[in-house]
Amino acid sequence: MDALDDQTDKPARDANEVDVLVGRRVRALRLERNLSLAELATRTGISIGALSQIERGMSSLRVRVIWPLAAALDVEPSALIVDGGEPVNDLYCVRANSRRPLPVRAEGISKDLLSPPGAALTGMQVIVEPGGGTETYAHTGHEFGCVTMGEVELVVDATRYLLKTGDSFAFKSNLPHSFRNAGTERCIILWVNTAKPVEATNDA
């Protein structure tokens, strides 16, 4: 019989696992704020080496460093502590109820960031309200998308496509492109590109 099979209560996380989870959370928060280890060290008064050990889960987050870290990362101290309660975002996961909205210039469009900090790809949920859309724009990188609800009119390099639920697309981002919801229902698109979140929202 497995050692856990005869335990009625959920086993507590061991200290090492907690340190790793805390470290990932600290690194995720740092990357979200575009801070280097050196910049965070300057803000907190904690050495780069100590911060690196915390982020790699090799050192426990002690009380004396929680407050300066939380202040430098602009979060409550409790946000750095793993307590076994409600799951939170970390270096590798983004929870559905904790997505970060991205700034958008175009009318009738909203974007939530789906990819965690430091990811090589930028995943977004793009919501296009009826009548919403973008002007033609281009940028570096590649992109892929799949319409998960509704319809959208996508124009890539002067070619127009009417995409419906379940349809997908992919193209080089340096091709002139735009999209618009000409229908009467909201459209939702799972959109992935190789641009960083800031670059991915500069034009739309």
mmCIF file of N, CA and C in Angstrom, residues 40-164:
data_model
loop_
_atom_site.group_PDB
_atom_site.id
_atom_site.type_symbol
_atom_site.label_atom_id
_atom_site.label_comp_id
_atom_site.label_asym_id
_atom_site.label_seq_id
_atom_site.Cartn_x
_atom_site.Cartn_y
_atom_site.Cartn_z
ATOM 1 N N LEU A 40 15.931 44.637 -8.449
ATOM 2 C CA LEU A 40 15.179 44.224 -7.261
ATOM 3 C C LEU A 40 16.081 44.249 -6.034
ATOM 4 N N ALA A 41 17.327 43.877 -6.192
ATOM 5 C CA ALA A 41 18.274 43.921 -5.077
ATOM 6 C C ALA A 41 18.449 45.347 -4.578
ATOM 7 N N THR A 42 18.529 46.298 -5.498
ATOM 8 C CA THR A 42 18.673 47.707 -5.114
ATOM 9 C C THR A 42 17.449 48.199 -4.366
ATOM 10 N N ARG A 43 16.281 47.802 -4.825
ATOM 11 C CA ARG A 43 15.033 48.253 -4.192
ATOM 12 C C ARG A 43 14.829 47.652 -2.803
ATOM 13 N N THR A 44 15.303 46.425 -2.610
ATOM 14 C CA THR A 44 15.026 45.720 -1.356
ATOM 15 C C THR A 44 16.165 45.755 -0.356
ATOM 16 N N GLY A 45 17.380 45.990 -0.848
ATOM 17 C CA GLY A 45 18.534 45.892 0.028
ATOM 18 C C GLY A 45 18.941 44.460 0.288
ATOM 19 N N ILE A 46 18.409 43.533 -0.504
ATOM 20 C CA ILE A 46 18.760 42.122 -0.397
ATOM 21 C C ILE A 46 19.749 41.807 -1.519
ATOM 22 N N SER A 47 20.768 41.052 -1.235
ATOM 23 C CA SER A 47 21.796 40.789 -2.236
ATOM 24 C C SER A 47 21.242 40.004 -3.422
ATOM 25 N N ILE A 48 21.903 40.169 -4.572
ATOM 26 C CA ILE A 48 21.498 39.425 -5.769
ATOM 27 C C ILE A 48 21.585 37.928 -5.514
ATOM 28 N N GLY A 49 22.636 37.501 -4.843
ATOM 29 C CA GLY A 49 22.793 36.087 -4.556
ATOM 30 C C GLY A 49 21.668 35.533 -3.713
ATOM 31 N N ALA A 50 21.258 36.288 -2.688
ATOM 32 C CA ALA A 50 20.168 35.840 -1.818
ATOM 33 C C ALA A 50 18.847 35.786 -2.589
ATOM 34 N N LEU A 51 18.607 36.787 -3.424
ATOM 35 C CA LEU A 51 17.380 36.807 -4.232
ATOM 36 C C LEU A 51 17.365 35.631 -5.206
ATOM 37 N N SER A 52 18.508 35.353 -5.814
ATOM 38 C CA SER A 52 18.596 34.239 -6.756
ATOM 39 C C SER A 52 18.296 32.915 -6.065
ATOM 40 N N GLN A 53 18.798 32.747 -4.851
ATOM 41 C CA GLN A 53 18.536 31.515 -4.106
ATOM 42 C C GLN A 53 17.062 31.384 -3.753
ATOM 43 N N ILE A 54 16.426 32.519 -3.401
ATOM 44 C CA ILE A 54 14.987 32.495 -3.099
ATOM 45 C C ILE A 54 14.205 32.085 -4.335
ATOM 46 N N GLU A 55 14.520 32.697 -5.488
ATOM 47 C CA GLU A 55 13.787 32.412 -6.711
ATOM 48 C C GLU A 55 13.962 30.966 -7.173
ATOM 49 N N ARG A 56 15.096 30.374 -6.879
ATOM 50 C CA ARG A 56 15.342 28.987 -7.280
ATOM 51 C C ARG A 56 14.864 27.984 -6.228
ATOM 52 N N GLY A 57 14.261 28.470 -5.154
ATOM 53 C CA GLY A 57 13.751 27.576 -4.122
ATOM 54 C C GLY A 57 14.822 26.967 -3.259
ATOM 55 N N MET A 58 16.007 27.576 -3.256
ATOM 56 C CA MET A 58 17.132 27.044 -2.483
ATOM 57 C C MET A 58 17.245 27.695 -1.113
ATOM 58 N N SER A 59 16.394 28.695 -0.878
ATOM 59 C CA SER A 59 16.417 29.392 0.408
ATOM 60 C C SER A 59 14.999 29.766 0.796
ATOM 61 N N SER A 60 14.668 29.595 2.058
ATOM 62 C CA SER A 60 13.329 29.938 2.529
ATOM 63 C C SER A 60 13.145 31.451 2.598
ATOM 64 N N LEU A 61 11.916 31.883 2.388
ATOM 65 C CA LEU A 61 11.585 33.303 2.463
ATOM 66 C C LEU A 61 11.383 33.668 3.933
ATOM 67 N N ARG A 62 12.355 34.303 4.529
ATOM 68 C CA ARG A 62 12.305 34.610 5.953
ATOM 69 C C ARG A 62 11.558 35.912 6.209
ATOM 70 N N VAL A 63 11.071 36.042 7.436
ATOM 71 C CA VAL A 63 10.225 37.186 7.794
ATOM 72 C C VAL A 63 10.902 38.510 7.487
ATOM 73 N N ARG A 64 12.193 38.612 7.729
ATOM 74 C CA ARG A 64 12.872 39.891 7.570
ATOM 75 C C ARG A 64 12.987 40.338 6.106
ATOM 76 N N VAL A 65 12.785 39.387 5.145
ATOM 77 C CA VAL A 65 12.867 39.788 3.732
ATOM 78 C C VAL A 65 11.492 39.888 3.074
ATOM 79 N N ILE A 66 10.464 39.363 3.738
ATOM 80 C CA ILE A 66 9.128 39.395 3.134
ATOM 81 C C ILE A 66 8.658 40.825 2.916
ATOM 82 N N TRP A 67 8.802 41.679 3.919
ATOM 83 C CA TRP A 67 8.269 43.037 3.830
ATOM 84 C C TRP A 67 8.968 43.871 2.760
ATOM 85 N N PRO A 68 10.312 43.917 2.723
ATOM 86 C CA PRO A 68 10.940 44.688 1.645
ATOM 87 C C PRO A 68 10.665 44.118 0.259
ATOM 88 N N LEU A 69 10.569 42.791 0.140
ATOM 89 C CA LEU A 69 10.249 42.186 -1.152
ATOM 90 C C LEU A 69 8.845 42.562 -1.601
ATOM 91 N N ALA A 70 7.890 42.452 -0.678
ATOM 92 C CA ALA A 70 6.509 42.784 -1.010
ATOM 93 C C ALA A 70 6.390 44.257 -1.416
ATOM 94 N N ALA A 71 7.072 45.127 -0.691
ATOM 95 C CA ALA A 71 7.018 46.557 -1.012
ATOM 96 C C ALA A 71 7.615 46.832 -2.390
ATOM 97 N N ALA A 72 8.747 46.193 -2.691
ATOM 98 C CA ALA A 72 9.412 46.414 -3.970
ATOM 99 C C ALA A 72 8.596 45.873 -5.130
ATOM 100 N N LEU A 73 7.825 44.791 -4.895
ATOM 101 C CA LEU A 73 7.014 44.182 -5.942
ATOM 102 C C LEU A 73 5.590 44.715 -5.952
ATOM 103 N N ASP A 74 5.295 45.630 -5.026
ATOM 104 C CA ASP A 74 3.978 46.281 -4.942
ATOM 105 C C ASP A 74 2.846 45.269 -4.743
ATOM 106 N N VAL A 75 3.047 44.357 -3.804
ATOM 107 C CA VAL A 75 2.010 43.394 -3.444
ATOM 108 C C VAL A 75 1.919 43.322 -1.925
ATOM 109 N N GLU A 76 0.854 42.735 -1.440
ATOM 110 C CA GLU A 76 0.731 42.482 -0.012
ATOM 111 C C GLU A 76 1.687 41.349 0.372
ATOM 112 N N PRO A 77 2.263 41.389 1.584
ATOM 113 C CA PRO A 77 3.157 40.300 2.009
ATOM 114 C C PRO A 77 2.529 38.916 1.884
ATOM 115 N N SER A 78 1.220 38.832 2.096
ATOM 116 C CA SER A 78 0.532 37.537 2.013
ATOM 117 C C SER A 78 0.597 36.944 0.614
ATOM 118 N N ALA A 79 0.803 37.800 -0.404
ATOM 119 C CA ALA A 79 0.869 37.309 -1.782
ATOM 120 C C ALA A 79 2.120 36.481 -2.037
ATOM 121 N N LEU A 80 3.107 36.585 -1.142
ATOM 122 C CA LEU A 80 4.355 35.843 -1.309
ATOM 123 C C LEU A 80 4.374 34.537 -0.528
ATOM 124 N N ILE A 81 3.320 34.273 0.208
ATOM 125 C CA ILE A 81 3.310 33.120 1.096
ATOM 126 C C ILE A 81 2.406 32.027 0.533
ATOM 127 N N VAL A 82 2.907 30.801 0.471
ATOM 128 C CA VAL A 82 2.112 29.648 0.056
ATOM 129 C C VAL A 82 1.423 29.080 1.288
ATOM 130 N N ASP A 83 0.091 29.170 1.320
ATOM 131 C CA ASP A 83 -0.622 28.714 2.510
ATOM 132 C C ASP A 83 -1.555 27.538 2.238
ATOM 133 N N GLY A 84 -1.511 27.002 1.005
ATOM 134 C CA GLY A 84 -2.368 25.864 0.690
ATOM 135 C C GLY A 84 -3.798 26.259 0.400
ATOM 136 N N GLY A 85 -4.086 27.556 0.331
ATOM 137 C CA GLY A 85 -5.441 28.013 0.067
ATOM 138 C C GLY A 85 -5.713 28.149 -1.421
ATOM 139 N N GLU A 86 -6.326 29.258 -1.803
ATOM 140 C CA GLU A 86 -6.695 29.493 -3.193
ATOM 141 C C GLU A 86 -5.457 29.484 -4.086
ATOM 142 N N PRO A 87 -5.475 28.702 -5.184
ATOM 143 C CA PRO A 87 -4.320 28.687 -6.092
ATOM 144 C C PRO A 87 -4.077 30.072 -6.676
ATOM 145 N N VAL A 88 -2.814 30.397 -6.900
ATOM 146 C CA VAL A 88 -2.465 31.704 -7.454
ATOM 147 C C VAL A 88 -1.536 31.511 -8.645
ATOM 148 N N ASN A 89 -1.314 32.606 -9.364
ATOM 149 C CA ASN A 89 -0.396 32.576 -10.493
ATOM 150 C C ASN A 89 1.035 32.344 -10.015
ATOM 151 N N ASP A 90 1.830 31.708 -10.864
ATOM 152 C CA ASP A 90 3.255 31.624 -10.570
ATOM 153 C C ASP A 90 4.018 31.678 -11.885
ATOM 154 N N LEU A 91 5.221 31.168 -11.891
ATOM 155 C CA LEU A 91 6.086 31.274 -13.061
ATOM 156 C C LEU A 91 5.555 30.491 -14.255
ATOM 157 N N TYR A 92 4.783 29.429 -14.004
ATOM 158 C CA TYR A 92 4.354 28.550 -15.080
ATOM 159 C C TYR A 92 2.848 28.511 -15.319
ATOM 160 N N CYS A 93 2.046 29.033 -14.407
ATOM 161 C CA CYS A 93 0.589 28.920 -14.523
ATOM 162 C C CYS A 93 -0.106 30.264 -14.329
ATOM 163 N N VAL A 94 -1.206 30.450 -15.052
ATOM 164 C CA VAL A 94 -2.074 31.619 -14.876
ATOM 165 C C VAL A 94 -3.475 31.095 -14.582
ATOM 166 N N ARG A 95 -4.020 31.458 -13.434
ATOM 167 C CA ARG A 95 -5.352 30.997 -13.047
ATOM 168 C C ARG A 95 -6.420 31.814 -13.776
ATOM 169 N N ALA A 96 -7.546 31.162 -14.065
ATOM 170 C CA ALA A 96 -8.610 31.799 -14.847
ATOM 171 C C ALA A 96 -9.120 33.081 -14.203
ATOM 172 N N ASN A 97 -9.143 33.109 -12.866
ATOM 173 C CA ASN A 97 -9.677 34.281 -12.177
ATOM 174 C C ASN A 97 -8.614 35.319 -11.857
ATOM 175 N N SER A 98 -7.386 35.107 -12.372
ATOM 176 C CA SER A 98 -6.301 36.042 -12.058
ATOM 177 C C SER A 98 -5.568 36.501 -13.316
ATOM 178 N N ARG A 99 -6.274 36.565 -14.433
ATOM 179 C CA ARG A 99 -5.647 37.011 -15.676
ATOM 180 C C ARG A 99 -5.393 38.519 -15.634
ATOM 181 N N ARG A 100 -4.302 38.929 -16.263
ATOM 182 C CA ARG A 100 -3.957 40.348 -16.289
ATOM 183 C C ARG A 100 -4.479 40.984 -17.577
ATOM 184 N N PRO A 101 -5.333 42.023 -17.460
ATOM 185 C CA PRO A 101 -5.803 42.701 -18.670
ATOM 186 C C PRO A 101 -4.671 43.485 -19.326
ATOM 187 N N LEU A 102 -4.656 43.493 -20.642
ATOM 188 C CA LEU A 102 -3.647 44.229 -21.392
ATOM 189 C C LEU A 102 -4.259 45.513 -21.953
ATOM 190 N N PRO A 103 -3.484 46.593 -22.005
ATOM 191 C CA PRO A 103 -4.005 47.838 -22.565
ATOM 192 C C PRO A 103 -4.281 47.690 -24.055
ATOM 193 N N VAL A 104 -5.379 48.254 -24.519
ATOM 194 C CA VAL A 104 -5.777 48.162 -25.921
ATOM 195 C C VAL A 104 -6.169 49.549 -26.421
ATOM 196 N N ARG A 105 -5.693 49.900 -27.607
ATOM 197 C CA ARG A 105 -6.024 51.206 -28.179
ATOM 198 C C ARG A 105 -7.337 51.195 -28.964
ATOM 199 N N ALA A 106 -7.638 50.068 -29.610
ATOM 200 C CA ALA A 106 -8.804 49.999 -30.482
ATOM 201 C C ALA A 106 -10.094 49.920 -29.673
ATOM 202 N N GLU A 107 -11.181 50.430 -30.260
ATOM 203 C CA GLU A 107 -12.487 50.411 -29.603
ATOM 204 C C GLU A 107 -13.130 49.032 -29.728
ATOM 205 N N GLY A 108 -13.838 48.636 -28.672
ATOM 206 C CA GLY A 108 -14.604 47.393 -28.720
ATOM 207 C C GLY A 108 -13.782 46.136 -28.607
ATOM 208 N N ILE A 109 -12.530 46.258 -28.157
ATOM 209 C CA ILE A 109 -11.659 45.097 -28.019
ATOM 210 C C ILE A 109 -11.066 45.070 -26.617
ATOM 211 N N SER A 110 -11.009 43.890 -26.024
ATOM 212 C CA SER A 110 -10.324 43.719 -24.745
ATOM 213 C C SER A 110 -9.430 42.486 -24.840
ATOM 214 N N LYS A 111 -8.316 42.514 -24.112
ATOM 215 C CA LYS A 111 -7.361 41.410 -24.145
ATOM 216 C C LYS A 111 -6.939 41.055 -22.732
ATOM 217 N N ASP A 112 -6.929 39.751 -22.442
ATOM 218 C CA ASP A 112 -6.400 39.242 -21.176
ATOM 219 C C ASP A 112 -5.185 38.387 -21.476
ATOM 220 N N LEU A 113 -4.129 38.577 -20.694
ATOM 221 C CA LEU A 113 -2.904 37.809 -20.879
ATOM 222 C C LEU A 113 -3.082 36.408 -20.302
ATOM 223 N N LEU A 114 -2.842 35.390 -21.119
ATOM 224 C CA LEU A 114 -2.981 33.997 -20.689
ATOM 225 C C LEU A 114 -1.655 33.352 -20.347
ATOM 226 N N SER A 115 -0.574 33.851 -20.915
ATOM 227 C CA SER A 115 0.728 33.230 -20.690
ATOM 228 C C SER A 115 1.389 33.788 -19.435
ATOM 229 N N PRO A 116 2.116 32.951 -18.712
ATOM 230 C CA PRO A 116 2.791 33.418 -17.487
ATOM 231 C C PRO A 116 4.022 34.251 -17.818
ATOM 232 N N PRO A 117 4.541 34.984 -16.846
ATOM 233 C CA PRO A 117 5.716 35.829 -17.072
ATOM 234 C C PRO A 117 6.917 35.014 -17.540
ATOM 235 N N GLY A 118 7.656 35.567 -18.468
ATOM 236 C CA GLY A 118 8.855 34.902 -18.937
ATOM 237 C C GLY A 118 8.615 33.873 -20.018
ATOM 238 N N ALA A 119 7.344 33.608 -20.379
ATOM 239 C CA ALA A 119 7.050 32.633 -21.423
ATOM 240 C C ALA A 119 7.561 33.140 -22.771
ATOM 241 N N ALA A 120 8.016 32.217 -23.616
ATOM 242 C CA ALA A 120 8.534 32.589 -24.928
ATOM 243 C C ALA A 120 7.423 33.063 -25.855
ATOM 244 N N LEU A 121 6.206 32.585 -25.622
ATOM 245 C CA LEU A 121 5.061 32.969 -26.432
ATOM 246 C C LEU A 121 4.095 33.810 -25.606
ATOM 247 N N THR A 122 3.408 34.729 -26.263
ATOM 248 C CA THR A 122 2.395 35.535 -25.597
ATOM 249 C C THR A 122 1.022 35.014 -25.986
ATOM 250 N N GLY A 123 0.322 34.431 -25.023
ATOM 251 C CA GLY A 123 -1.029 33.937 -25.254
ATOM 252 C C GLY A 123 -2.037 34.929 -24.706
ATOM 253 N N MET A 124 -3.076 35.202 -25.482
ATOM 254 C CA MET A 124 -4.091 36.170 -25.069
ATOM 255 C C MET A 124 -5.487 35.641 -25.361
ATOM 256 N N GLN A 125 -6.441 36.046 -24.565
ATOM 257 C CA GLN A 125 -7.844 35.894 -24.918
ATOM 258 C C GLN A 125 -8.306 37.248 -25.422
ATOM 259 N N VAL A 126 -8.675 37.305 -26.686
ATOM 260 C CA VAL A 126 -9.094 38.556 -27.305
ATOM 261 C C VAL A 126 -10.610 38.539 -27.469
ATOM 262 N N ILE A 127 -11.269 39.524 -26.893
ATOM 263 C CA ILE A 127 -12.726 39.648 -27.012
ATOM 264 C C ILE A 127 -13.029 40.834 -27.914
ATOM 265 N N VAL A 128 -13.788 40.575 -28.975
ATOM 266 C CA VAL A 128 -14.154 41.624 -29.923
ATOM 267 C C VAL A 128 -15.666 41.791 -29.880
ATOM 268 N N GLU A 129 -16.107 42.928 -29.393
ATOM 269 C CA GLU A 129 -17.536 43.203 -29.319
ATOM 270 C C GLU A 129 -18.081 43.526 -30.713
ATOM 271 N N PRO A 130 -19.387 43.373 -30.923
ATOM 272 C CA PRO A 130 -19.958 43.726 -32.227
ATOM 273 C C PRO A 130 -19.577 45.154 -32.624
ATOM 274 N N GLY A 131 -19.075 45.307 -33.817
ATOM 275 C CA GLY A 131 -18.643 46.624 -34.293
ATOM 276 C C GLY A 131 -17.219 46.970 -33.931
ATOM 277 N N GLY A 132 -16.602 46.191 -33.039
ATOM 278 C CA GLY A 132 -15.232 46.472 -32.631
ATOM 279 C C GLY A 132 -14.224 45.976 -33.650
ATOM 280 N N GLY A 133 -13.081 46.638 -33.714
ATOM 281 C CA GLY A 133 -12.061 46.207 -34.656
ATOM 282 C C GLY A 133 -10.838 47.097 -34.615
ATOM 283 N N THR A 134 -9.860 46.780 -35.441
ATOM 284 C CA THR A 134 -8.602 47.509 -35.462
ATOM 285 C C THR A 134 -8.355 48.150 -36.817
ATOM 286 N N GLU A 135 -7.429 49.092 -36.838
ATOM 287 C CA GLU A 135 -6.879 49.579 -38.090
ATOM 288 C C GLU A 135 -5.826 48.572 -38.555
ATOM 289 N N THR A 136 -5.350 48.720 -39.771
ATOM 290 C CA THR A 136 -4.300 47.836 -40.269
ATOM 291 C C THR A 136 -2.987 48.138 -39.558
ATOM 292 N N TYR A 137 -2.301 47.101 -39.120
ATOM 293 C CA TYR A 137 -1.025 47.280 -38.430
ATOM 294 C C TYR A 137 -0.119 46.092 -38.713
ATOM 295 N N ALA A 138 1.140 46.185 -38.310
ATOM 296 C CA ALA A 138 2.119 45.112 -38.480
ATOM 297 C C ALA A 138 3.195 45.268 -37.418
ATOM 298 N N HIS A 139 3.865 44.181 -37.109
ATOM 299 C CA HIS A 139 4.954 44.211 -36.131
ATOM 300 C C HIS A 139 5.815 42.984 -36.342
ATOM 301 N N THR A 140 6.833 42.807 -35.547
ATOM 302 C CA THR A 140 7.712 41.649 -35.708
ATOM 303 C C THR A 140 7.073 40.396 -35.116
ATOM 304 N N GLY A 141 7.533 39.231 -35.577
ATOM 305 C CA GLY A 141 7.100 37.981 -34.980
ATOM 306 C C GLY A 141 6.169 37.159 -35.844
ATOM 307 N N HIS A 142 5.533 36.184 -35.200
ATOM 308 C CA HIS A 142 4.561 35.295 -35.839
ATOM 309 C C HIS A 142 3.346 35.209 -34.929
ATOM 310 N N GLU A 143 2.192 34.868 -35.500
ATOM 311 C CA GLU A 143 1.016 34.700 -34.662
ATOM 312 C C GLU A 143 0.102 33.580 -35.135
ATOM 313 N N PHE A 144 -0.650 33.084 -34.172
ATOM 314 C CA PHE A 144 -1.609 32.011 -34.407
ATOM 315 C C PHE A 144 -2.855 32.321 -33.600
ATOM 316 N N GLY A 145 -4.015 31.954 -34.126
ATOM 317 C CA GLY A 145 -5.238 32.177 -33.376
ATOM 318 C C GLY A 145 -6.304 31.164 -33.720
ATOM 319 N N CYS A 146 -7.262 31.021 -32.817
ATOM 320 C CA CYS A 146 -8.407 30.145 -33.041
ATOM 321 C C CYS A 146 -9.648 30.839 -32.490
ATOM 322 N N VAL A 147 -10.680 30.933 -33.311
ATOM 323 C CA VAL A 147 -11.934 31.562 -32.886
ATOM 324 C C VAL A 147 -12.688 30.561 -32.018
ATOM 325 N N THR A 148 -12.915 30.916 -30.769
ATOM 326 C CA THR A 148 -13.608 30.003 -29.855
ATOM 327 C C THR A 148 -15.083 30.342 -29.698
ATOM 328 N N MET A 149 -15.473 31.543 -30.137
ATOM 329 C CA MET A 149 -16.884 31.917 -30.084
ATOM 330 C C MET A 149 -17.150 33.045 -31.077
ATOM 331 N N GLY A 150 -18.261 32.960 -31.796
ATOM 332 C CA GLY A 150 -18.654 34.036 -32.692
ATOM 333 C C GLY A 150 -17.938 34.010 -34.035
ATOM 334 N N GLU A 151 -17.903 35.186 -34.679
ATOM 335 C CA GLU A 151 -17.273 35.329 -35.989
ATOM 336 C C GLU A 151 -16.398 36.575 -36.010
ATOM 337 N N VAL A 152 -15.338 36.539 -36.820
ATOM 338 C CA VAL A 152 -14.478 37.701 -36.965
ATOM 339 C C VAL A 152 -14.027 37.803 -38.418
ATOM 340 N N GLU A 153 -13.898 39.025 -38.876
ATOM 341 C CA GLU A 153 -13.377 39.271 -40.219
ATOM 342 C C GLU A 153 -11.902 39.626 -40.088
ATOM 343 N N LEU A 154 -11.037 38.772 -40.629
ATOM 344 C CA LEU A 154 -9.596 38.955 -40.534
ATOM 345 C C LEU A 154 -9.045 39.304 -41.911
ATOM 346 N N VAL A 155 -8.225 40.363 -41.971
ATOM 347 C CA VAL A 155 -7.581 40.751 -43.219
ATOM 348 C C VAL A 155 -6.071 40.615 -43.037
ATOM 349 N N VAL A 156 -5.442 39.797 -43.879
ATOM 350 C CA VAL A 156 -3.997 39.586 -43.826
ATOM 351 C C VAL A 156 -3.420 39.837 -45.213
ATOM 352 N N ASP A 157 -2.538 40.810 -45.322
ATOM 353 C CA ASP A 157 -1.880 41.116 -46.596
ATOM 354 C C ASP A 157 -2.909 41.313 -47.709
ATOM 355 N N ALA A 158 -3.933 42.094 -47.406
ATOM 356 C CA ALA A 158 -4.992 42.486 -48.345
ATOM 357 C C ALA A 158 -5.963 41.354 -48.693
ATOM 358 N N THR A 159 -5.832 40.199 -48.046
ATOM 359 C CA THR A 159 -6.773 39.105 -48.272
ATOM 360 C C THR A 159 -7.734 39.025 -47.088
ATOM 361 N N ARG A 160 -9.030 38.953 -47.401
ATOM 362 C CA ARG A 160 -10.056 38.990 -46.362
ATOM 363 C C ARG A 160 -10.587 37.585 -46.075
ATOM 364 N N TYR A 161 -10.715 37.260 -44.774
ATOM 365 C CA TYR A 161 -11.237 35.963 -44.355
ATOM 366 C C TYR A 161 -12.363 36.170 -43.345
ATOM 367 N N LEU A 162 -13.467 35.457 -43.532
ATOM 368 C CA LEU A 162 -14.511 35.434 -42.518
ATOM 369 C C LEU A 162 -14.352 34.152 -41.730
ATOM 370 N N LEU A 163 -13.950 34.284 -40.472
ATOM 371 C CA LEU A 163 -13.673 33.122 -39.636
ATOM 372 C C LEU A 163 -14.797 32.909 -38.631
ATOM 373 N N LYS A 164 -15.216 31.658 -38.499
ATOM 374 C CA LYS A 164 -16.291 31.306 -37.577
ATOM 375 C C LYS A 164 -15.753 30.420 -36.453
#
